Coordinates of C-alpha atoms in Angstrom, one line a residue:
M30 CA -7.5 -67.2 -10.4
L31 CA -9.3 -68.5 -13.5
Y32 CA -13.1 -69.0 -13.6
R33 CA -15.3 -71.4 -15.5
K34 CA -19.1 -71.1 -16.1
M35 CA -21.6 -73.5 -14.6
P36 CA -23.4 -74.4 -17.8
K37 CA -27.1 -74.1 -16.8
T38 CA -26.7 -71.0 -14.7
G39 CA -23.8 -69.1 -16.1
D40 CA -22.3 -68.8 -12.6
E41 CA -18.6 -67.8 -12.8
L42 CA -16.9 -70.3 -10.4
S43 CA -13.3 -70.4 -9.5
V44 CA -11.6 -73.4 -11.0
L45 CA -10.2 -74.1 -7.5
G46 CA -12.7 -74.9 -4.8
F47 CA -11.9 -75.1 -1.1
G48 CA -12.9 -78.5 0.3
C49 CA -13.6 -78.5 4.0
M50 CA -13.2 -82.2 4.8
R51 CA -9.5 -82.1 5.7
L52 CA -9.1 -78.9 7.6
P53 CA -6.1 -78.5 10.0
V54 CA -6.7 -80.0 13.4
K55 CA -5.3 -79.7 16.9
A56 CA -3.8 -82.6 18.9
D57 CA -7.2 -83.6 20.2
G58 CA -8.6 -83.9 16.6
S59 CA -10.7 -80.8 16.8
I60 CA -10.6 -78.3 14.0
D61 CA -7.8 -75.7 14.5
E62 CA -10.4 -72.9 14.1
E63 CA -8.0 -69.9 14.1
R64 CA -5.7 -71.4 11.5
A65 CA -8.5 -72.9 9.3
T66 CA -10.4 -69.7 9.3
R67 CA -7.3 -67.8 8.2
Q68 CA -6.7 -70.3 5.4
V69 CA -10.3 -70.2 4.1
R70 CA -10.5 -66.4 4.2
D71 CA -7.0 -66.0 2.6
A72 CA -8.1 -68.3 -0.3
I73 CA -11.3 -66.3 -0.8
D74 CA -9.3 -63.1 -0.8
Q75 CA -7.2 -64.5 -3.6
G76 CA -10.2 -65.5 -5.8
V77 CA -11.6 -68.8 -4.5
N78 CA -15.4 -68.4 -4.6
Y79 CA -16.6 -72.1 -4.1
V80 CA -16.5 -73.6 -0.7
D81 CA -17.6 -77.2 -0.1
T82 CA -18.6 -79.0 3.1
A83 CA -20.9 -81.8 4.2
W84 CA -22.9 -83.1 7.2
P85 CA -20.3 -85.7 8.4
Y86 CA -17.1 -83.9 7.7
H87 CA -14.9 -83.5 10.8
M88 CA -17.4 -85.6 12.9
G89 CA -20.1 -83.1 12.1
Q90 CA -18.1 -80.0 13.0
S91 CA -17.2 -78.8 9.5
E92 CA -20.6 -77.2 8.7
P93 CA -20.7 -75.1 11.9
F94 CA -17.1 -74.1 11.3
V95 CA -17.8 -73.0 7.8
G96 CA -20.7 -71.0 9.0
R97 CA -18.4 -69.1 11.4
A98 CA -15.5 -68.8 8.9
L99 CA -17.8 -67.2 6.4
A100 CA -18.9 -64.4 8.8
D101 CA -17.8 -60.8 8.4
G102 CA -19.0 -60.6 4.8
Y103 CA -17.3 -63.7 3.5
R104 CA -20.5 -65.6 2.9
E105 CA -21.5 -63.0 0.3
K106 CA -18.2 -63.6 -1.6
V107 CA -18.7 -67.3 -2.3
R108 CA -21.0 -70.0 -3.6
L109 CA -21.5 -72.4 -0.7
A110 CA -22.0 -76.1 -1.3
T111 CA -23.1 -78.8 1.2
K112 CA -24.8 -82.1 0.9
L113 CA -27.9 -84.0 2.0
P114 CA -26.7 -87.1 4.1
S115 CA -28.5 -89.5 2.0
W116 CA -27.6 -92.6 4.1
L117 CA -29.5 -91.1 7.0
I118 CA -32.7 -90.4 5.1
E119 CA -35.7 -92.6 6.1
S120 CA -38.6 -90.4 5.1
R121 CA -39.5 -87.4 2.9
E122 CA -39.7 -85.3 6.1
D123 CA -36.1 -86.2 6.9
M124 CA -34.9 -84.4 3.8
D125 CA -36.3 -81.1 5.0
K126 CA -35.2 -81.7 8.5
Y127 CA -31.5 -82.1 7.5
L128 CA -31.5 -79.2 5.1
N129 CA -33.1 -76.9 7.6
A130 CA -30.5 -78.0 10.2
Q131 CA -27.7 -77.3 7.8
L132 CA -29.0 -73.8 7.0
E133 CA -28.9 -73.1 10.7
K134 CA -25.4 -74.7 11.1
L135 CA -24.1 -72.7 8.2
R136 CA -25.7 -69.5 9.4
T137 CA -27.3 -68.8 6.0
G138 CA -30.7 -68.6 4.3
H139 CA -29.7 -70.6 1.3
I140 CA -27.3 -73.2 -0.1
D141 CA -26.0 -72.2 -3.5
Y142 CA -25.0 -75.7 -4.5
Y143 CA -26.8 -78.6 -2.8
L144 CA -25.9 -82.2 -3.4
V145 CA -27.4 -85.6 -2.6
H146 CA -24.4 -87.0 -1.0
A147 CA -22.3 -90.2 -1.8
L148 CA -24.7 -91.9 -4.1
V149 CA -24.4 -95.5 -5.3
G150 CA -27.1 -97.3 -7.2
D151 CA -29.1 -98.8 -4.3
L152 CA -28.9 -95.6 -2.2
W153 CA -30.2 -93.5 -5.1
D154 CA -33.1 -96.0 -5.5
K155 CA -34.0 -95.5 -1.9
V156 CA -34.0 -91.7 -1.8
E157 CA -35.7 -91.5 -5.1
A158 CA -38.6 -93.7 -3.8
L159 CA -38.8 -91.5 -0.7
G160 CA -39.4 -88.4 -2.9
V161 CA -36.0 -86.7 -3.3
A162 CA -37.1 -85.2 -6.6
D163 CA -40.0 -83.4 -5.0
F164 CA -37.8 -82.3 -2.1
L165 CA -35.2 -80.7 -4.5
D166 CA -37.9 -79.1 -6.6
R167 CA -39.6 -77.5 -3.5
A168 CA -36.3 -76.5 -1.9
K169 CA -35.3 -74.7 -5.2
A170 CA -38.7 -73.1 -5.5
D171 CA -38.7 -71.7 -1.9
G172 CA -35.1 -70.5 -2.2
R173 CA -33.4 -72.7 0.3
I174 CA -31.2 -74.1 -2.4
G175 CA -30.0 -72.6 -5.7
N176 CA -28.7 -75.6 -7.7
A177 CA -29.3 -79.3 -7.2
G178 CA -26.7 -81.9 -7.8
F179 CA -25.3 -85.2 -6.4
S180 CA -21.9 -86.6 -5.5
F181 CA -21.1 -90.1 -6.7
H182 CA -19.1 -93.1 -5.5
G183 CA -20.7 -96.0 -7.4
A184 CA -20.5 -97.9 -10.7
G185 CA -20.5 -96.2 -14.1
K186 CA -23.8 -97.9 -15.1
D187 CA -25.5 -96.4 -12.1
F188 CA -24.0 -92.9 -12.7
S189 CA -25.7 -92.7 -16.2
R190 CA -29.1 -93.7 -14.9
I191 CA -28.9 -91.2 -12.0
V192 CA -27.9 -88.4 -14.4
G193 CA -31.0 -89.2 -16.4
A194 CA -33.4 -89.5 -13.5
Y195 CA -33.6 -85.8 -12.6
P196 CA -32.8 -82.4 -14.3
W197 CA -29.6 -82.0 -12.3
D198 CA -27.6 -78.7 -12.5
F199 CA -24.3 -80.4 -11.6
C200 CA -22.6 -83.5 -10.3
Q201 CA -19.5 -84.2 -8.2
I202 CA -17.2 -87.1 -9.1
Q203 CA -13.9 -88.6 -8.1
Y204 CA -11.5 -88.0 -11.0
N205 CA -7.8 -88.1 -11.5
F206 CA -5.3 -89.7 -13.9
L207 CA -5.6 -93.1 -12.0
D208 CA -9.4 -93.1 -12.1
E209 CA -10.3 -92.6 -15.7
Q210 CA -12.1 -96.0 -15.7
N211 CA -13.2 -96.0 -12.0
Q212 CA -16.6 -94.9 -10.7
A213 CA -18.0 -92.3 -13.1
G214 CA -14.7 -92.0 -14.9
T215 CA -14.1 -90.1 -18.1
A216 CA -17.2 -91.6 -19.8
G217 CA -19.4 -90.4 -17.0
M218 CA -17.8 -86.9 -16.9
E219 CA -18.3 -86.5 -20.6
Y220 CA -21.9 -87.8 -20.4
A221 CA -22.8 -85.4 -17.6
A222 CA -21.3 -82.5 -19.6
S223 CA -23.2 -83.5 -22.7
R224 CA -26.4 -83.2 -20.6
G225 CA -25.5 -79.6 -19.8
M226 CA -24.4 -80.4 -16.2
G227 CA -21.5 -78.8 -14.4
V228 CA -18.8 -81.2 -13.2
V229 CA -17.2 -80.7 -9.8
V230 CA -14.2 -82.9 -9.3
M231 CA -13.2 -84.3 -5.9
E232 CA -10.0 -86.3 -5.1
P233 CA -7.9 -84.9 -7.9
L234 CA -4.9 -86.1 -5.9
R235 CA -6.6 -89.2 -4.6
G236 CA -6.7 -87.8 -1.1
G237 CA -3.1 -86.7 -1.5
N238 CA -1.9 -90.2 -2.3
L239 CA -0.4 -89.0 -5.6
T240 CA 1.8 -86.4 -3.9
K241 CA 2.5 -87.3 -0.3
T242 CA 5.0 -90.2 -0.9
V243 CA 6.0 -90.3 -4.5
P244 CA 7.8 -93.5 -5.5
A245 CA 11.3 -92.9 -6.9
A246 CA 10.3 -94.6 -10.2
I247 CA 7.4 -92.1 -10.6
Q248 CA 9.5 -89.1 -9.7
E249 CA 12.0 -90.2 -12.4
I250 CA 9.3 -89.9 -15.0
W251 CA 8.2 -86.5 -13.8
D252 CA 11.8 -85.3 -13.9
E253 CA 12.0 -86.1 -17.6
A254 CA 9.6 -83.3 -18.4
P255 CA 11.3 -80.2 -19.9
T256 CA 8.9 -78.1 -17.9
K257 CA 9.4 -78.8 -14.3
R258 CA 6.3 -79.2 -12.1
T259 CA 5.5 -80.8 -8.8
P260 CA 3.5 -84.0 -8.8
A261 CA 0.6 -82.0 -7.4
E262 CA 0.8 -79.5 -10.2
W263 CA 0.9 -82.3 -12.8
A264 CA -2.1 -84.0 -11.3
L265 CA -4.2 -80.8 -11.0
R266 CA -3.2 -79.6 -14.5
W267 CA -4.3 -82.9 -15.9
V268 CA -7.8 -82.6 -14.4
W269 CA -8.2 -78.9 -15.4
N270 CA -7.1 -79.8 -18.9
H271 CA -10.5 -81.3 -19.4
P272 CA -12.9 -78.6 -20.6
E273 CA -15.9 -80.5 -19.1
V274 CA -14.6 -79.8 -15.6
T275 CA -16.0 -76.7 -13.9
V276 CA -14.4 -76.8 -10.4
V277 CA -11.7 -78.9 -8.8
L278 CA -12.0 -79.3 -5.1
S279 CA -8.9 -79.5 -2.9
G280 CA -8.9 -80.4 0.7
M281 CA -6.2 -77.8 1.5
N282 CA -4.8 -77.7 5.0
E283 CA -1.2 -76.6 4.7
E284 CA -0.4 -73.0 3.8
S285 CA 2.3 -74.1 1.3
H286 CA -0.3 -76.3 -0.5
I287 CA -2.8 -73.5 -0.7
R288 CA -0.2 -71.2 -2.2
E289 CA 0.8 -73.8 -4.8
N290 CA -2.8 -74.6 -5.7
L291 CA -3.6 -70.9 -6.1
R292 CA -0.6 -70.5 -8.3
V293 CA -1.5 -73.5 -10.5
A294 CA -5.2 -72.4 -10.6
D295 CA -4.1 -69.1 -12.3
Q296 CA -2.8 -71.2 -15.3
A297 CA -5.4 -73.9 -15.4
Y298 CA -6.6 -73.5 -18.9
A299 CA -8.5 -76.3 -20.6
D300 CA -6.7 -78.1 -23.4
S301 CA -3.4 -76.4 -22.4
L302 CA -1.3 -79.6 -22.0
T303 CA 0.7 -80.7 -25.0
E304 CA 0.5 -84.2 -26.5
A305 CA 4.0 -84.8 -25.1
E306 CA 2.9 -83.7 -21.6
L307 CA -0.2 -85.9 -21.8
D308 CA 1.9 -88.8 -22.8
L309 CA 4.2 -88.2 -19.8
V310 CA 1.2 -88.4 -17.5
K311 CA 0.1 -91.6 -19.2
Q312 CA 3.6 -93.0 -18.5
V313 CA 3.2 -92.1 -14.8
E314 CA -0.2 -93.8 -14.8
R315 CA 1.2 -97.0 -16.2
K316 CA 4.1 -97.0 -13.8
Y317 CA 1.6 -96.6 -10.9
R318 CA -0.3 -99.6 -12.2
E319 CA 2.9 -101.6 -12.0
I320 CA 3.6 -100.4 -8.4
L321 CA 0.1 -100.9 -7.1
K322 CA -0.5 -104.0 -5.0
V323 CA -3.4 -105.0 -7.2
A324 CA -3.6 -104.4 -10.9
C325 CA -7.4 -103.8 -10.7
T326 CA -8.8 -101.4 -13.3
G327 CA -12.2 -101.0 -11.5
C328 CA -14.0 -102.5 -14.5
R329 CA -16.4 -104.3 -12.1
Y330 CA -16.8 -107.4 -14.2
C331 CA -16.4 -109.3 -11.0
M332 CA -19.5 -107.7 -9.6
P333 CA -21.9 -108.4 -8.1
C334 CA -20.3 -110.7 -5.6
P335 CA -22.7 -113.4 -4.3
S336 CA -21.3 -112.9 -0.8
G337 CA -21.7 -109.1 -0.9
V338 CA -18.0 -108.2 -1.1
N339 CA -17.4 -104.9 -2.9
I340 CA -14.3 -106.3 -4.6
P341 CA -13.2 -103.1 -6.6
L342 CA -13.5 -100.9 -3.5
C343 CA -11.6 -103.4 -1.4
F344 CA -8.8 -103.3 -3.9
E345 CA -8.9 -99.5 -4.2
E346 CA -8.5 -99.1 -0.4
Y347 CA -5.8 -101.8 -0.4
N348 CA -3.8 -100.0 -3.0
N349 CA -4.3 -96.7 -1.2
L350 CA -2.9 -98.3 1.9
H351 CA 0.4 -98.9 0.1
L352 CA 0.5 -95.5 -1.4
V353 CA 0.0 -93.4 1.8
D354 CA 2.1 -92.5 4.7
N355 CA -1.0 -92.5 7.0
P356 CA -2.0 -96.2 7.3
D357 CA -4.2 -95.5 10.3
G358 CA -6.2 -93.0 8.2
E359 CA -6.5 -95.4 5.4
K360 CA -7.7 -98.2 7.7
F361 CA -10.4 -95.9 9.0
M362 CA -11.5 -95.1 5.4
Y363 CA -11.7 -98.8 4.6
A364 CA -13.9 -99.3 7.7
A365 CA -16.1 -96.3 6.7
R366 CA -16.5 -97.0 3.0
L367 CA -17.1 -100.7 3.3
G368 CA -18.8 -100.9 6.6
G369 CA -22.1 -99.3 5.7
A370 CA -21.3 -96.0 7.3
V371 CA -22.1 -94.0 4.1
A372 CA -24.4 -96.5 2.3
L373 CA -27.3 -98.6 3.4
G374 CA -25.7 -100.3 6.4
N375 CA -24.7 -103.4 4.5
P376 CA -21.1 -104.4 5.1
E377 CA -19.0 -105.2 2.0
F378 CA -15.7 -106.2 3.6
A379 CA -13.2 -108.6 2.1
S380 CA -13.8 -110.9 5.0
L381 CA -17.2 -111.8 3.6
C382 CA -15.5 -113.7 0.8
V383 CA -16.3 -117.5 0.9
Q384 CA -13.7 -118.4 -1.8
C385 CA -16.4 -119.4 -4.3
G386 CA -14.2 -118.4 -7.2
E387 CA -17.0 -117.0 -9.3
C388 CA -15.1 -113.6 -9.6
V389 CA -11.9 -115.3 -10.9
E390 CA -13.7 -116.5 -14.1
K391 CA -15.0 -113.0 -14.8
C392 CA -11.8 -110.9 -14.2
P393 CA -10.2 -109.7 -17.5
Q394 CA -7.0 -109.1 -15.6
H395 CA -6.9 -112.7 -14.5
L396 CA -6.4 -111.8 -10.9
D397 CA -6.6 -114.3 -8.1
I398 CA -9.2 -112.3 -6.4
P399 CA -9.9 -114.6 -3.4
A400 CA -6.2 -114.7 -2.5
I401 CA -5.9 -111.0 -2.8
L402 CA -9.0 -110.4 -0.7
Q403 CA -7.4 -112.5 2.0
S404 CA -4.4 -110.1 2.0
V405 CA -6.9 -107.3 2.3
V406 CA -8.4 -108.9 5.4
E407 CA -4.9 -109.4 7.0
E408 CA -3.8 -105.8 6.4
L409 CA -7.0 -103.8 6.8
E410 CA -9.1 -105.9 9.2
G411 CA -6.5 -106.5 11.8
P412 CA -6.3 -105.3 15.4
G413 CA -8.7 -102.5 16.2
F414 CA -10.9 -103.2 13.2
E415 CA -14.2 -103.4 15.1
K416 CA -13.4 -100.2 16.9
R417 CA -12.7 -98.4 13.6
V418 CA -16.1 -99.6 12.2
A419 CA -17.9 -98.3 15.2
M420 CA -16.1 -95.0 15.0
A421 CA -16.9 -94.6 11.3
K422 CA -20.6 -95.2 11.8
Q423 CA -20.6 -92.7 14.6
A424 CA -18.7 -90.2 12.5
F425 CA -21.3 -90.4 9.7
K426 CA -24.3 -90.2 12.1
Q427 CA -23.4 -87.0 13.9
T428 CA -26.5 -84.9 14.6

């Protein structure tokens, strides 16, 4: 296992972190506790020292599970990360209420790395106005948290202003070779690092979409490489190649995946990929762009939509639907991410489109956005849609 330093603290963190959002489950959907505990502890025994969870993961059961899994001395071996459920916060008092509940769930006296969860611009404005800076300062001062950070799912312009709004220790961003221009992107990662912040990366495999079902045209490019690697190894190595990255989270739930990730993490040096290898990854990225249903780059020139549609996110979820072998899971994610479950309660679905055409004039890719949004509606808002929206809201409001 290789380790990288958190810039502001000097903490030596394993380059591979264990994400506890996609733990193995039983037939009834509950966490397979025996198997998951064995996985987490085996990974720690092999050098992983960063474990990440959050309030809503596994319908609210991830944090209690992690608390139990880190018993028997394992808590002392790791840096533990969890997150303030920002979308549930209605007052300054709520912040302490949720943190104290998390400390109890996790069976610990402190959280090493505490994040304000799932920020977008409007949500940050809300929690900032409610006093989140004071909350973080006081929680650090009284020892309940060690390092303050945030996770991000919004537009690049909002990322930079959030970075500048508080003396953060670290941030967590979605980053992979398809998302260099999406959300925080490469520019955001480099900006955060220039401010002395650690960078924790989530979704290095886009929820497994870059590895579960690899199109033949993509595999042909990978096969051209003199050094043979799996698609997962290529994707992970690409992220770790960036020296700005401190930790890469993986939602590991298969023993074979854990073994592979541990193996790759032992070779994950920054700046270790050759120019030829980086060019190969770029070829794969371009081929994925050809295959994706929508050639959206996430530039957000189409935003804001006067009808409230989150056009880039609709297209991201639509593309994911056609990359995965789990359409039901992707339909749930669409309902959760665009239905207000993790934001301020304002739906941003494709079905809100009124075909005004304003976005078409702004799109540098010249996409027929209203027509594509209608396809999104047909495929992601079909039978069972209202039930998925209700389930998503319930999942993110577990107490």
